[in-house]
Short mmCIF file of C-alpha atoms in Angstrom, two decimals:
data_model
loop_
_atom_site.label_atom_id
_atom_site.label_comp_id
_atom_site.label_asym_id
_atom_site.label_seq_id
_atom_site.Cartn_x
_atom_site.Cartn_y
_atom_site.Cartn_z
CA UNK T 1 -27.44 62.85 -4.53
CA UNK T 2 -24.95 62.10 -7.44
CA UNK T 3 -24.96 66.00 -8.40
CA UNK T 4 -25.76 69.11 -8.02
CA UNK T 5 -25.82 72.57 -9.33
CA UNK T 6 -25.25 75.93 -8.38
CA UNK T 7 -25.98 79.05 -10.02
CA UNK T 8 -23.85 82.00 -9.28
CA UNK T 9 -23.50 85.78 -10.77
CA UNK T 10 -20.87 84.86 -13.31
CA UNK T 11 -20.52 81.33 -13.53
CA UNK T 12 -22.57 78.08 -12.94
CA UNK T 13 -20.89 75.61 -10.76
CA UNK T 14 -21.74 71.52 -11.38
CA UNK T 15 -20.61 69.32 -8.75
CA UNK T 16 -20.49 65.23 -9.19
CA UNK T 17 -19.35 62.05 -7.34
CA UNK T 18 -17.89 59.44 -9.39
CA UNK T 19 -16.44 56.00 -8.30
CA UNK T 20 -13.26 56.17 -9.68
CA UNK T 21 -10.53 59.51 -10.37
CA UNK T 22 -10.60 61.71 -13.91
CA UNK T 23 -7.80 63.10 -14.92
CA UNK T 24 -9.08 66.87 -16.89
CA UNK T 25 -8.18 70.01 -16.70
CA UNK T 26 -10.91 71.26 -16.19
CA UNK T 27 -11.95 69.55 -12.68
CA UNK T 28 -9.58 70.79 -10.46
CA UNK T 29 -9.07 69.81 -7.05
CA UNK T 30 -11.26 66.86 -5.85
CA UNK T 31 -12.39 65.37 -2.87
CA UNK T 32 -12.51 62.12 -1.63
CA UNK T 33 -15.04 61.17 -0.06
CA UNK T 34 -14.46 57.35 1.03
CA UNK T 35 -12.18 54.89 -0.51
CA UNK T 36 -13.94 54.97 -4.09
CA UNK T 37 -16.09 57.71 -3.98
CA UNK T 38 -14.78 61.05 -5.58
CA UNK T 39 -16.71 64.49 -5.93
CA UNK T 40 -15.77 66.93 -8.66
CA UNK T 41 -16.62 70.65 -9.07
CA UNK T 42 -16.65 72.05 -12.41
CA UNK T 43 -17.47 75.57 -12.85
CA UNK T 44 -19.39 76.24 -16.23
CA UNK T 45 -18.13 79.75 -17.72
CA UNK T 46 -19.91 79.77 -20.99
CA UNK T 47 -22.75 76.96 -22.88
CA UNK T 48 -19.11 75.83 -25.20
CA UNK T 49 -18.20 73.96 -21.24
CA UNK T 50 -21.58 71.66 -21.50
CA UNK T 51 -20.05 69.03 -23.64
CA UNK T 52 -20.27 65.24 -24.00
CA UNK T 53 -17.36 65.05 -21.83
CA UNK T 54 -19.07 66.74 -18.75
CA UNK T 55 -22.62 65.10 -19.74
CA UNK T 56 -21.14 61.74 -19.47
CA UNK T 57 -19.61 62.36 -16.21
CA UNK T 58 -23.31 63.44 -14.88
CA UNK T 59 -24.62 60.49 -16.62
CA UNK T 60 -22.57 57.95 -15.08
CA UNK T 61 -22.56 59.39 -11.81
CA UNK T 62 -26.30 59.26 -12.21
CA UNK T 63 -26.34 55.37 -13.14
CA UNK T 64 -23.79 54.81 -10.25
CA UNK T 65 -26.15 55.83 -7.91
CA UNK T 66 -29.68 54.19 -9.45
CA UNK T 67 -27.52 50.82 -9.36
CA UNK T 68 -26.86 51.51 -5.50
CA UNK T 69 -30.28 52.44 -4.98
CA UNK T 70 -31.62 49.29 -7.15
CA UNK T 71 -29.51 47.41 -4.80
CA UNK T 72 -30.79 48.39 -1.24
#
Protein backbone atom coordinates (compact mmCIF):
# COMPACT_ATOMS: atom_id res chain seq x y z
CA UNK A 1 0.00 0.00 0.00
CA UNK A 2 1.73 3.42 -0.68
CA UNK A 3 -1.43 5.31 0.92
CA UNK A 4 -4.29 5.47 2.41
CA UNK A 5 -7.20 7.47 3.53
CA UNK A 6 -9.35 7.97 6.30
CA UNK A 7 -12.44 9.79 6.65
CA UNK A 8 -13.33 11.17 9.97
CA UNK A 9 -16.25 13.63 11.40
CA UNK A 10 -14.25 16.79 10.93
CA UNK A 11 -11.32 16.14 9.04
CA UNK A 12 -9.97 13.65 6.38
CA UNK A 13 -6.73 12.10 7.26
CA UNK A 14 -4.15 10.97 4.13
CA UNK A 15 -1.40 8.85 5.11
CA UNK A 16 1.81 8.09 2.63
CA UNK A 17 5.22 6.30 2.62
CA UNK A 18 7.88 7.97 0.81
CA UNK A 19 11.60 6.88 0.38
CA UNK A 20 13.24 9.72 1.52
CA UNK A 21 12.23 12.69 4.57
CA UNK A 22 10.01 16.10 3.67
CA UNK A 23 10.51 18.79 5.49
CA UNK A 24 6.54 20.76 5.67
CA UNK A 25 4.67 21.99 8.06
CA UNK A 26 2.09 20.49 7.47
CA UNK A 27 3.23 16.64 7.97
CA UNK A 28 4.00 16.49 11.36
CA UNK A 29 5.52 13.77 13.12
CA UNK A 30 6.64 10.80 10.91
CA UNK A 31 7.48 7.40 11.17
CA UNK A 32 10.10 5.41 10.02
CA UNK A 33 9.49 2.55 8.94
CA UNK A 34 12.97 0.88 7.79
CA UNK A 35 16.08 2.62 6.84
CA UNK A 36 14.47 4.56 3.75
CA UNK A 37 11.04 4.12 4.09
CA UNK A 38 9.03 7.05 5.77
CA UNK A 39 5.12 7.28 6.36
CA UNK A 40 3.44 10.66 6.65
CA UNK A 41 -0.02 11.60 8.00
CA UNK A 42 -1.56 14.65 6.79
CA UNK A 43 -4.87 15.58 8.01
CA UNK A 44 -7.01 17.44 5.27
CA UNK A 45 -9.15 20.30 7.09
CA UNK A 46 -10.69 21.97 4.12
CA UNK A 47 -10.48 21.16 -0.21
CA UNK A 48 -7.67 24.62 -0.09
CA UNK A 49 -5.14 21.41 1.73
CA UNK A 50 -5.46 19.16 -1.68
CA UNK A 51 -2.75 20.93 -3.52
CA UNK A 52 0.02 20.02 -5.96
CA UNK A 53 2.24 19.77 -3.09
CA UNK A 54 0.26 16.90 -1.33
CA UNK A 55 -0.76 15.32 -4.91
CA UNK A 56 2.80 14.93 -5.75
CA UNK A 57 3.68 13.33 -2.59
CA UNK A 58 0.74 10.60 -3.37
CA UNK A 59 2.01 10.46 -6.80
CA UNK A 60 5.44 9.59 -6.11
CA UNK A 61 4.75 7.40 -3.37
CA UNK A 62 2.51 5.70 -5.86
CA UNK A 63 5.39 5.30 -8.61
CA UNK A 64 7.76 4.19 -5.73
CA UNK A 65 5.82 1.37 -5.16
CA UNK A 66 4.73 0.24 -9.04
CA UNK A 67 8.70 0.36 -9.61
CA UNK A 68 9.07 -2.17 -6.55
CA UNK A 69 6.30 -4.13 -7.73
CA UNK A 70 7.66 -4.02 -11.55
CA UNK A 71 10.72 -5.31 -9.98
CA UNK A 72 9.64 -8.55 -8.08
Amino acid sequence: TFAAVKIFKDRIRVDFSLSRKIKSKRTGPFLQMSAHRYLYVIDILNEDDIDEELVAWIKEAHDKKREKLKAV
